Each structure stands twice: as structure tokens, then as C-alpha cells.
Amino acid sequence: MYFQKPADALTATGNSDVASGVAQLGGSRSGSAADVQPTTLPPLPPSRYPTTAGSDFASAPPPPQPRYLPPPSGSDFASGAQPAPPRYSAAPGGAPFTSAPAAVAPPVTTTGYDTQSKPGEPGYVPPADKRQNQYKPVDPKYIQLPARSEIFTVYNDAQLERSTVDRLYGDFIKGKEDTLRVKKDDLEKKKAALKDADPDKIKSLKDEVARDEAEIALQEKTLNDLKAVKDPTADQSFRFPPLPVVGPPASAYQPKTVTYAPRKLIVEPGFVAHRKLYLEERNAERAGWDFGPMQTLVSAAYFWKGTLTIPQSFASGFVYGHWDTSAGKCLPGSPSPYYLYPPGLTVTGTVAEGVLITGAGFIFK
């Protein structure tokens, strides 16, 4: 159904006596739109919440215009291919106008390569410079393992304390050496700058060099004294605090586990050792393979093959043992491929098999 409704009308206009008429609320189907009389509404009361001081809805400014602009001429929306729904101005007496939202371009997907700086842009690093950025070397003391004797040795309290103090004291001396090396490098730089210094600054630079030399000499003497120390625990800062006294001296330790009832721990391996199975068919009996009606012939072939090689397998047991194990095999019923196991021939078993067949040939000729 199609109808029109002016902005200042209360009802829609339309021909209600035809099939496309409009059934209006409170109206008659047989009447026409001309019979409907407009009703004058009373003026609105003053607003309880005025937008400005002393104003009401009647004197309030009109709302802003919509953000959407009409489509450009020649577009699909302007040509009527896809008409937009009508919109009406909120201002009193405004004329209706048609508008459509502006077309929005789809977002552009960027990759990590696209976001990198290109040649000539700030932040660009040539590939040759990237290859030169090698990892900084790490001090071996942070990545090397201790000596084997230190790994597999259980220290008592005194040995552990001594080992810890020696390590800390060695790191302390190394820190002093690094500081002294830096001061010597700075002194050499000041001496080199003294040659090209201005005459007004030569005296102050000479005083700095003299003070640095005296300080370096004092630090060298202190470092030599530290290296000569045989017992670092003489210094209070390298001494562990005393252990708290938990009982009277010379008292015997009473373990609580002595009064516990004895317990038994059974340790079982993850495999089973059993006597050798000479006529075993692993694919059918262990993995569950079944060839249907042909399984009878396959099992018979495995049986006669095992029967003929029993002397070979039995004689091999005197060298390798008359036992077998489930280690390395799939559990019974596990889905596994159809394996073709080697016959497992040995020199001892082959000789015994040959002697038995040859002897049987002479006996039962």
C-alpha cells in the first residue's frame, strides 16, 4: 500500500474506496480523505526543564540538521536505482527531503611488511646494517656449569658457607678491578687532553690529573691488600649470622620417624618378562588383526613356520636366554600396523637346525 501524509496533517491521504486504500484508525472504510476534518491542538505548556533561561519548547531553537548530505548527481542513489527512505525535517513547516548515508570505503588490511619504513623514510634501516647487529657476548660465568665435583658433592654447613663467601669475595674484588680500570682509562684521556688544552685550563687539568693519580694509587694499594686476605670472614660484612640455638649443647637428636610403623614399598617395572613363546602370532594374538575366512590359513602358515624353526629358536636361547619381554611392544589390542617380523636367525640356531635336519634325514631315510 502507498499513501502520503503532509507534515502538518494528522491523517494520511489516500483513496480508501479502492483496493489500495488505507484503513485509518478511527476512520471509516467507505469515507474519503476529504471528509476528515483536522483538529486544532492546544498550545504546549511551558517546559519544566527549559533549554535556556526563561524559555520553553515553543521558543527553543530548532534541532541541528542531519549529518548526512544528499548523494552526488549521477550516482545510483540519485538515479533512483536504490531509493532511500524519505526523511523529514524536524523544524516546523520544513519540507521533506531525501538523503542517504555517504558510502564508506572498506578497511584496508595492512601487513607487517607494509608498516615497515621504506627507503627514504625516517626510521629506515638498510639490510646491511641489520646483519651487523650481532648479539652481545655474555660473561661465561653466567652460562657455564660448575665443576663436576661441585655438582655431585653435598656440602655441610661450614663448607657451603665457605664456598659462598669465596664466591662473593671474588665478585667483590672483580668489581674493584673494573672500577680501577675505568679510572685509569679516564686518566689517560685527561692526559691526552692536557697536551691540547688552553693555557688558562692547563693548571686546573694538572690538578685533576694529580688527584686522580693519587686516588688510583690508593685504590691499587687497597686492591692488593684485599687480594692478600686469606680469610674473607675476618670482615664482618662477609660473615654469616650465627645460627639460632634450638636446644641445649651436646643433646642427641631424636628423630620422630623412629616411632613410625615400618612400611613396605613395592616397585614394579613397566614391562613383563616371560618365557619365550615359540608359536606366537603377534599380529593376530596381540594386535587383533583378522583376515576373515583367510585367517585360518594365515594362522596355519604361522604355526608351521614356528614349528619348523623351533630347533633354531631353542638353540639360540642358550646364548641369548630362554625368555622374552613386552618392553618396546604395543599393548594388547592397541591399533598398530601389520608388522612383518624378521625370522631372528642366529649362527648357533642355524647350526643346530642344520644338524637336526641332516640327522633326521639319515635316520628317516
mmCIF file of C-alpha atoms in Angstrom, residues 143-363:
data_model
loop_
_atom_site.group_PDB
_atom_site.id
_atom_site.type_symbol
_atom_site.label_atom_id
_atom_site.label_comp_id
_atom_site.label_asym_id
_atom_site.label_seq_id
_atom_site.Cartn_x
_atom_site.Cartn_y
_atom_site.Cartn_z
ATOM 1 C CA ILE A 143 76.284 -19.613 31.460
ATOM 2 C CA GLN A 144 78.994 -22.179 32.254
ATOM 3 C CA LEU A 145 78.312 -25.127 34.532
ATOM 4 C CA PRO A 146 80.249 -25.542 37.763
ATOM 5 C CA ALA A 147 82.858 -28.241 38.142
ATOM 6 C CA ARG A 148 81.692 -31.837 38.327
ATOM 7 C CA SER A 149 82.968 -32.138 41.885
ATOM 8 C CA GLU A 150 80.778 -29.202 42.909
ATOM 9 C CA ILE A 151 77.668 -30.631 41.249
ATOM 10 C CA PHE A 152 77.796 -34.103 42.828
ATOM 11 C CA THR A 153 79.059 -33.015 46.262
ATOM 12 C CA VAL A 154 76.800 -32.485 49.247
ATOM 13 C CA TYR A 155 78.250 -29.720 51.402
ATOM 14 C CA ASN A 156 77.835 -29.423 55.118
ATOM 15 C CA ASP A 157 77.062 -26.050 56.673
ATOM 16 C CA ALA A 158 80.694 -24.988 57.059
ATOM 17 C CA GLN A 159 81.673 -25.991 53.510
ATOM 18 C CA LEU A 160 78.622 -24.321 51.991
ATOM 19 C CA GLU A 161 79.280 -21.123 53.919
ATOM 20 C CA ARG A 162 82.940 -21.099 52.860
ATOM 21 C CA SER A 163 82.063 -21.683 49.191
ATOM 22 C CA THR A 164 79.501 -18.871 49.237
ATOM 23 C CA VAL A 165 81.874 -16.426 50.918
ATOM 24 C CA ASP A 166 84.670 -17.199 48.444
ATOM 25 C CA ARG A 167 82.341 -16.580 45.507
ATOM 26 C CA LEU A 168 81.090 -13.285 46.931
ATOM 27 C CA TYR A 169 84.600 -12.152 47.820
ATOM 28 C CA GLY A 170 85.832 -12.937 44.310
ATOM 29 C CA ASP A 171 82.986 -10.906 42.786
ATOM 30 C CA PHE A 172 83.799 -8.049 45.170
ATOM 31 C CA ILE A 173 87.453 -7.977 44.064
ATOM 32 C CA LYS A 174 86.442 -8.145 40.396
ATOM 33 C CA GLY A 175 84.173 -5.132 40.883
ATOM 34 C CA LYS A 176 87.064 -3.203 42.407
ATOM 35 C CA GLU A 177 89.269 -4.125 39.433
ATOM 36 C CA ASP A 178 86.641 -2.941 36.942
ATOM 37 C CA THR A 179 86.292 0.382 38.762
ATOM 38 C CA LEU A 180 90.073 0.857 38.805
ATOM 39 C CA ARG A 181 90.289 0.075 35.085
ATOM 40 C CA VAL A 182 87.679 2.733 34.285
ATOM 41 C CA LYS A 183 89.543 5.320 36.362
ATOM 42 C CA LYS A 184 92.790 4.548 34.546
ATOM 43 C CA ASP A 185 91.075 4.998 31.179
ATOM 44 C CA ASP A 186 89.712 8.369 32.293
ATOM 45 C CA LEU A 187 93.180 9.398 33.475
ATOM 46 C CA GLU A 188 94.697 8.583 30.092
ATOM 47 C CA LYS A 189 92.022 10.668 28.363
ATOM 48 C CA LYS A 190 92.746 13.625 30.655
ATOM 49 C CA LYS A 191 96.483 13.352 29.987
ATOM 50 C CA ALA A 192 95.815 13.341 26.243
ATOM 51 C CA ALA A 193 93.569 16.397 26.588
ATOM 52 C CA LEU A 194 96.252 18.159 28.622
ATOM 53 C CA LYS A 195 98.505 18.416 25.578
ATOM 54 C CA ASP A 196 95.970 20.389 23.524
ATOM 55 C CA ALA A 197 94.345 22.327 26.369
ATOM 56 C CA ASP A 198 94.188 26.088 26.582
ATOM 57 C CA PRO A 199 96.859 27.782 28.706
ATOM 58 C CA ASP A 200 94.160 29.018 31.072
ATOM 59 C CA LYS A 201 92.922 25.470 31.790
ATOM 60 C CA ILE A 202 96.279 23.701 31.981
ATOM 61 C CA LYS A 203 96.722 24.360 35.706
ATOM 62 C CA SER A 204 93.247 23.025 36.630
ATOM 63 C CA LEU A 205 93.716 19.950 34.435
ATOM 64 C CA LYS A 206 97.099 19.244 36.032
ATOM 65 C CA ASP A 207 95.492 19.390 39.472
ATOM 66 C CA GLU A 208 92.787 16.923 38.365
ATOM 67 C CA VAL A 209 95.395 14.570 36.935
ATOM 68 C CA ALA A 210 97.385 14.710 40.169
ATOM 69 C CA ARG A 211 94.299 13.963 42.269
ATOM 70 C CA ASP A 212 93.311 11.062 40.011
ATOM 71 C CA GLU A 213 96.801 9.589 40.155
ATOM 72 C CA ALA A 214 96.786 9.740 43.946
ATOM 73 C CA GLU A 215 93.330 8.146 44.088
ATOM 74 C CA ILE A 216 94.348 5.387 41.660
ATOM 75 C CA ALA A 217 97.468 4.663 43.690
ATOM 76 C CA LEU A 218 95.361 4.380 46.851
ATOM 77 C CA GLN A 219 92.860 2.061 45.142
ATOM 78 C CA GLU A 220 95.669 -0.138 43.821
ATOM 79 C CA LYS A 221 97.093 -0.461 47.340
ATOM 80 C CA THR A 222 93.644 -1.307 48.704
ATOM 81 C CA LEU A 223 93.102 -3.888 45.957
ATOM 82 C CA ASN A 224 96.429 -5.561 46.689
ATOM 83 C CA ASP A 225 95.542 -5.726 50.369
ATOM 84 C CA LEU A 226 92.195 -7.338 49.537
ATOM 85 C CA LYS A 227 93.860 -9.946 47.339
ATOM 86 C CA ALA A 228 96.298 -10.783 50.132
ATOM 87 C CA VAL A 229 93.475 -11.636 52.549
ATOM 88 C CA LYS A 230 93.301 -15.400 53.130
ATOM 89 C CA ASP A 231 90.174 -15.483 55.291
ATOM 90 C CA PRO A 232 87.419 -13.191 53.976
ATOM 91 C CA THR A 233 85.270 -13.912 57.031
ATOM 92 C CA ALA A 234 87.565 -11.616 59.009
ATOM 93 C CA ASP A 235 85.436 -8.832 57.541
ATOM 94 C CA GLN A 236 82.078 -8.651 59.305
ATOM 95 C CA SER A 237 80.260 -7.968 56.021
ATOM 96 C CA PHE A 238 81.403 -11.370 54.646
ATOM 97 C CA ARG A 239 80.375 -13.347 57.708
ATOM 98 C CA PHE A 240 77.161 -15.322 58.033
ATOM 99 C CA PRO A 241 74.999 -14.568 61.060
ATOM 100 C CA PRO A 242 75.210 -17.160 63.830
ATOM 101 C CA LEU A 243 72.679 -19.958 63.804
ATOM 102 C CA PRO A 244 69.980 -19.807 66.460
ATOM 103 C CA VAL A 245 70.281 -22.190 69.395
ATOM 104 C CA VAL A 246 67.398 -24.653 69.216
ATOM 105 C CA GLY A 247 68.456 -26.901 72.092
ATOM 106 C CA PRO A 248 70.994 -27.447 74.815
ATOM 107 C CA PRO A 249 74.523 -28.303 73.666
ATOM 108 C CA ALA A 250 75.560 -31.955 73.296
ATOM 109 C CA SER A 251 71.925 -33.078 73.162
ATOM 110 C CA ALA A 252 71.168 -36.075 70.954
ATOM 111 C CA TYR A 253 68.810 -35.596 68.054
ATOM 112 C CA GLN A 254 65.598 -37.534 68.478
ATOM 113 C CA PRO A 255 64.065 -38.240 65.064
ATOM 114 C CA LYS A 256 60.315 -38.673 65.006
ATOM 115 C CA THR A 257 60.433 -41.277 62.267
ATOM 116 C CA VAL A 258 61.879 -43.852 64.672
ATOM 117 C CA THR A 259 58.491 -44.355 66.258
ATOM 118 C CA TYR A 260 56.681 -44.796 62.943
ATOM 119 C CA ALA A 261 55.474 -48.258 61.976
ATOM 120 C CA PRO A 262 57.532 -49.911 59.210
ATOM 121 C CA ARG A 263 56.140 -49.555 55.740
ATOM 122 C CA LYS A 264 56.673 -51.557 52.559
ATOM 123 C CA LEU A 265 57.114 -50.015 49.129
ATOM 124 C CA ILE A 266 56.632 -52.247 46.102
ATOM 125 C CA VAL A 267 58.308 -51.036 42.934
ATOM 126 C CA GLU A 268 57.064 -52.717 39.774
ATOM 127 C CA PRO A 269 58.612 -52.289 36.332
ATOM 128 C CA GLY A 270 56.645 -51.077 33.347
ATOM 129 C CA PHE A 271 57.118 -54.325 31.433
ATOM 130 C CA VAL A 272 56.693 -58.073 31.875
ATOM 131 C CA ALA A 273 59.403 -60.723 31.467
ATOM 132 C CA HIS A 274 58.181 -64.178 30.431
ATOM 133 C CA ARG A 275 59.381 -67.375 28.829
ATOM 134 C CA LYS A 276 59.872 -67.348 25.100
ATOM 135 C CA LEU A 277 56.737 -68.011 23.028
ATOM 136 C CA TYR A 278 57.847 -70.118 20.087
ATOM 137 C CA LEU A 279 54.493 -70.275 18.277
ATOM 138 C CA GLU A 280 53.261 -66.713 18.921
ATOM 139 C CA GLU A 281 51.458 -64.818 16.158
ATOM 140 C CA ARG A 282 51.797 -61.211 17.329
ATOM 141 C CA ASN A 283 49.666 -59.556 14.647
ATOM 142 C CA ALA A 284 46.581 -61.699 15.330
ATOM 143 C CA GLU A 285 47.005 -62.544 19.026
ATOM 144 C CA ARG A 286 48.383 -59.220 20.281
ATOM 145 C CA ALA A 287 47.260 -56.543 17.801
ATOM 146 C CA GLY A 288 43.927 -58.185 16.911
ATOM 147 C CA TRP A 289 44.349 -58.460 13.140
ATOM 148 C CA ASP A 290 41.724 -60.633 11.437
ATOM 149 C CA PHE A 291 41.510 -61.511 7.733
ATOM 150 C CA GLY A 292 38.105 -63.148 7.963
ATOM 151 C CA PRO A 293 37.894 -66.575 6.273
ATOM 152 C CA MET A 294 41.569 -66.304 5.275
ATOM 153 C CA GLN A 295 42.682 -66.018 8.900
ATOM 154 C CA THR A 296 42.633 -69.812 9.280
ATOM 155 C CA LEU A 297 45.181 -70.229 6.506
ATOM 156 C CA VAL A 298 47.323 -67.350 7.816
ATOM 157 C CA SER A 299 47.371 -68.796 11.344
ATOM 158 C CA ALA A 300 48.213 -72.260 9.983
ATOM 159 C CA ALA A 301 51.116 -70.796 7.998
ATOM 160 C CA TYR A 302 52.463 -69.044 11.117
ATOM 161 C CA PHE A 303 52.093 -72.292 13.114
ATOM 162 C CA TRP A 304 54.065 -74.442 10.648
ATOM 163 C CA LYS A 305 56.693 -71.722 10.254
ATOM 164 C CA GLY A 306 57.143 -71.645 14.043
ATOM 165 C CA THR A 307 57.197 -75.435 14.221
ATOM 166 C CA LEU A 308 59.985 -75.695 11.649
ATOM 167 C CA THR A 309 62.075 -73.033 13.429
ATOM 168 C CA ILE A 310 61.622 -74.367 16.981
ATOM 169 C CA PRO A 311 65.109 -76.005 16.975
ATOM 170 C CA GLN A 312 66.586 -72.727 15.734
ATOM 171 C CA SER A 313 64.845 -70.663 18.414
ATOM 172 C CA PHE A 314 65.526 -73.158 21.201
ATOM 173 C CA ALA A 315 69.240 -73.384 20.424
ATOM 174 C CA SER A 316 69.524 -69.592 20.254
ATOM 175 C CA GLY A 317 68.168 -69.440 23.801
ATOM 176 C CA PHE A 318 71.366 -70.981 25.179
ATOM 177 C CA VAL A 319 73.209 -67.859 24.007
ATOM 178 C CA TYR A 320 70.625 -65.073 24.348
ATOM 179 C CA GLY A 321 68.335 -66.527 27.015
ATOM 180 C CA HIS A 322 65.100 -68.530 27.012
ATOM 181 C CA TRP A 323 62.993 -65.511 27.896
ATOM 182 C CA ASP A 324 61.292 -62.546 26.251
ATOM 183 C CA THR A 325 59.828 -59.228 27.414
ATOM 184 C CA SER A 326 56.984 -56.891 26.484
ATOM 185 C CA ALA A 327 59.253 -53.839 26.579
ATOM 186 C CA GLY A 328 59.050 -51.874 23.342
ATOM 187 C CA LYS A 329 55.861 -53.593 22.157
ATOM 188 C CA CYS A 330 52.389 -52.119 21.811
ATOM 189 C CA LEU A 331 49.863 -53.060 24.462
ATOM 190 C CA PRO A 332 47.448 -55.884 23.602
ATOM 191 C CA GLY A 333 44.578 -54.559 21.496
ATOM 192 C CA SER A 334 46.348 -51.348 20.541
ATOM 193 C CA PRO A 335 45.766 -50.264 16.919
ATOM 194 C CA SER A 336 49.062 -50.947 15.193
ATOM 195 C CA PRO A 337 50.099 -51.727 11.603
ATOM 196 C CA TYR A 338 50.606 -55.242 10.346
ATOM 197 C CA TYR A 339 54.281 -55.893 11.056
ATOM 198 C CA LEU A 340 56.421 -58.422 9.186
ATOM 199 C CA TYR A 341 58.888 -59.516 11.856
ATOM 200 C CA PRO A 342 62.328 -60.858 10.840
ATOM 201 C CA PRO A 343 62.943 -64.575 11.463
ATOM 202 C CA GLY A 344 65.671 -63.833 14.025
ATOM 203 C CA LEU A 345 68.241 -66.283 12.706
ATOM 204 C CA THR A 346 71.470 -66.772 14.663
ATOM 205 C CA VAL A 347 74.637 -68.734 13.982
ATOM 206 C CA THR A 348 74.014 -71.093 16.903
ATOM 207 C CA GLY A 349 70.406 -71.731 15.932
ATOM 208 C CA THR A 350 71.213 -72.173 12.239
ATOM 209 C CA VAL A 351 73.907 -74.772 13.024
ATOM 210 C CA ALA A 352 71.548 -76.642 15.349
ATOM 211 C CA GLU A 353 68.761 -76.533 12.763
ATOM 212 C CA GLY A 354 71.089 -77.872 10.060
ATOM 213 C CA VAL A 355 72.416 -80.665 12.274
ATOM 214 C CA LEU A 356 68.888 -81.697 13.247
ATOM 215 C CA ILE A 357 67.610 -81.728 9.667
ATOM 216 C CA THR A 358 70.694 -83.606 8.447
ATOM 217 C CA GLY A 359 70.452 -86.168 11.267
ATOM 218 C CA ALA A 360 66.743 -86.640 10.682
ATOM 219 C CA GLY A 361 67.483 -87.253 7.012
ATOM 220 C CA PHE A 362 69.901 -90.041 7.878
ATOM 221 C CA ILE A 363 67.569 -91.539 10.468
#
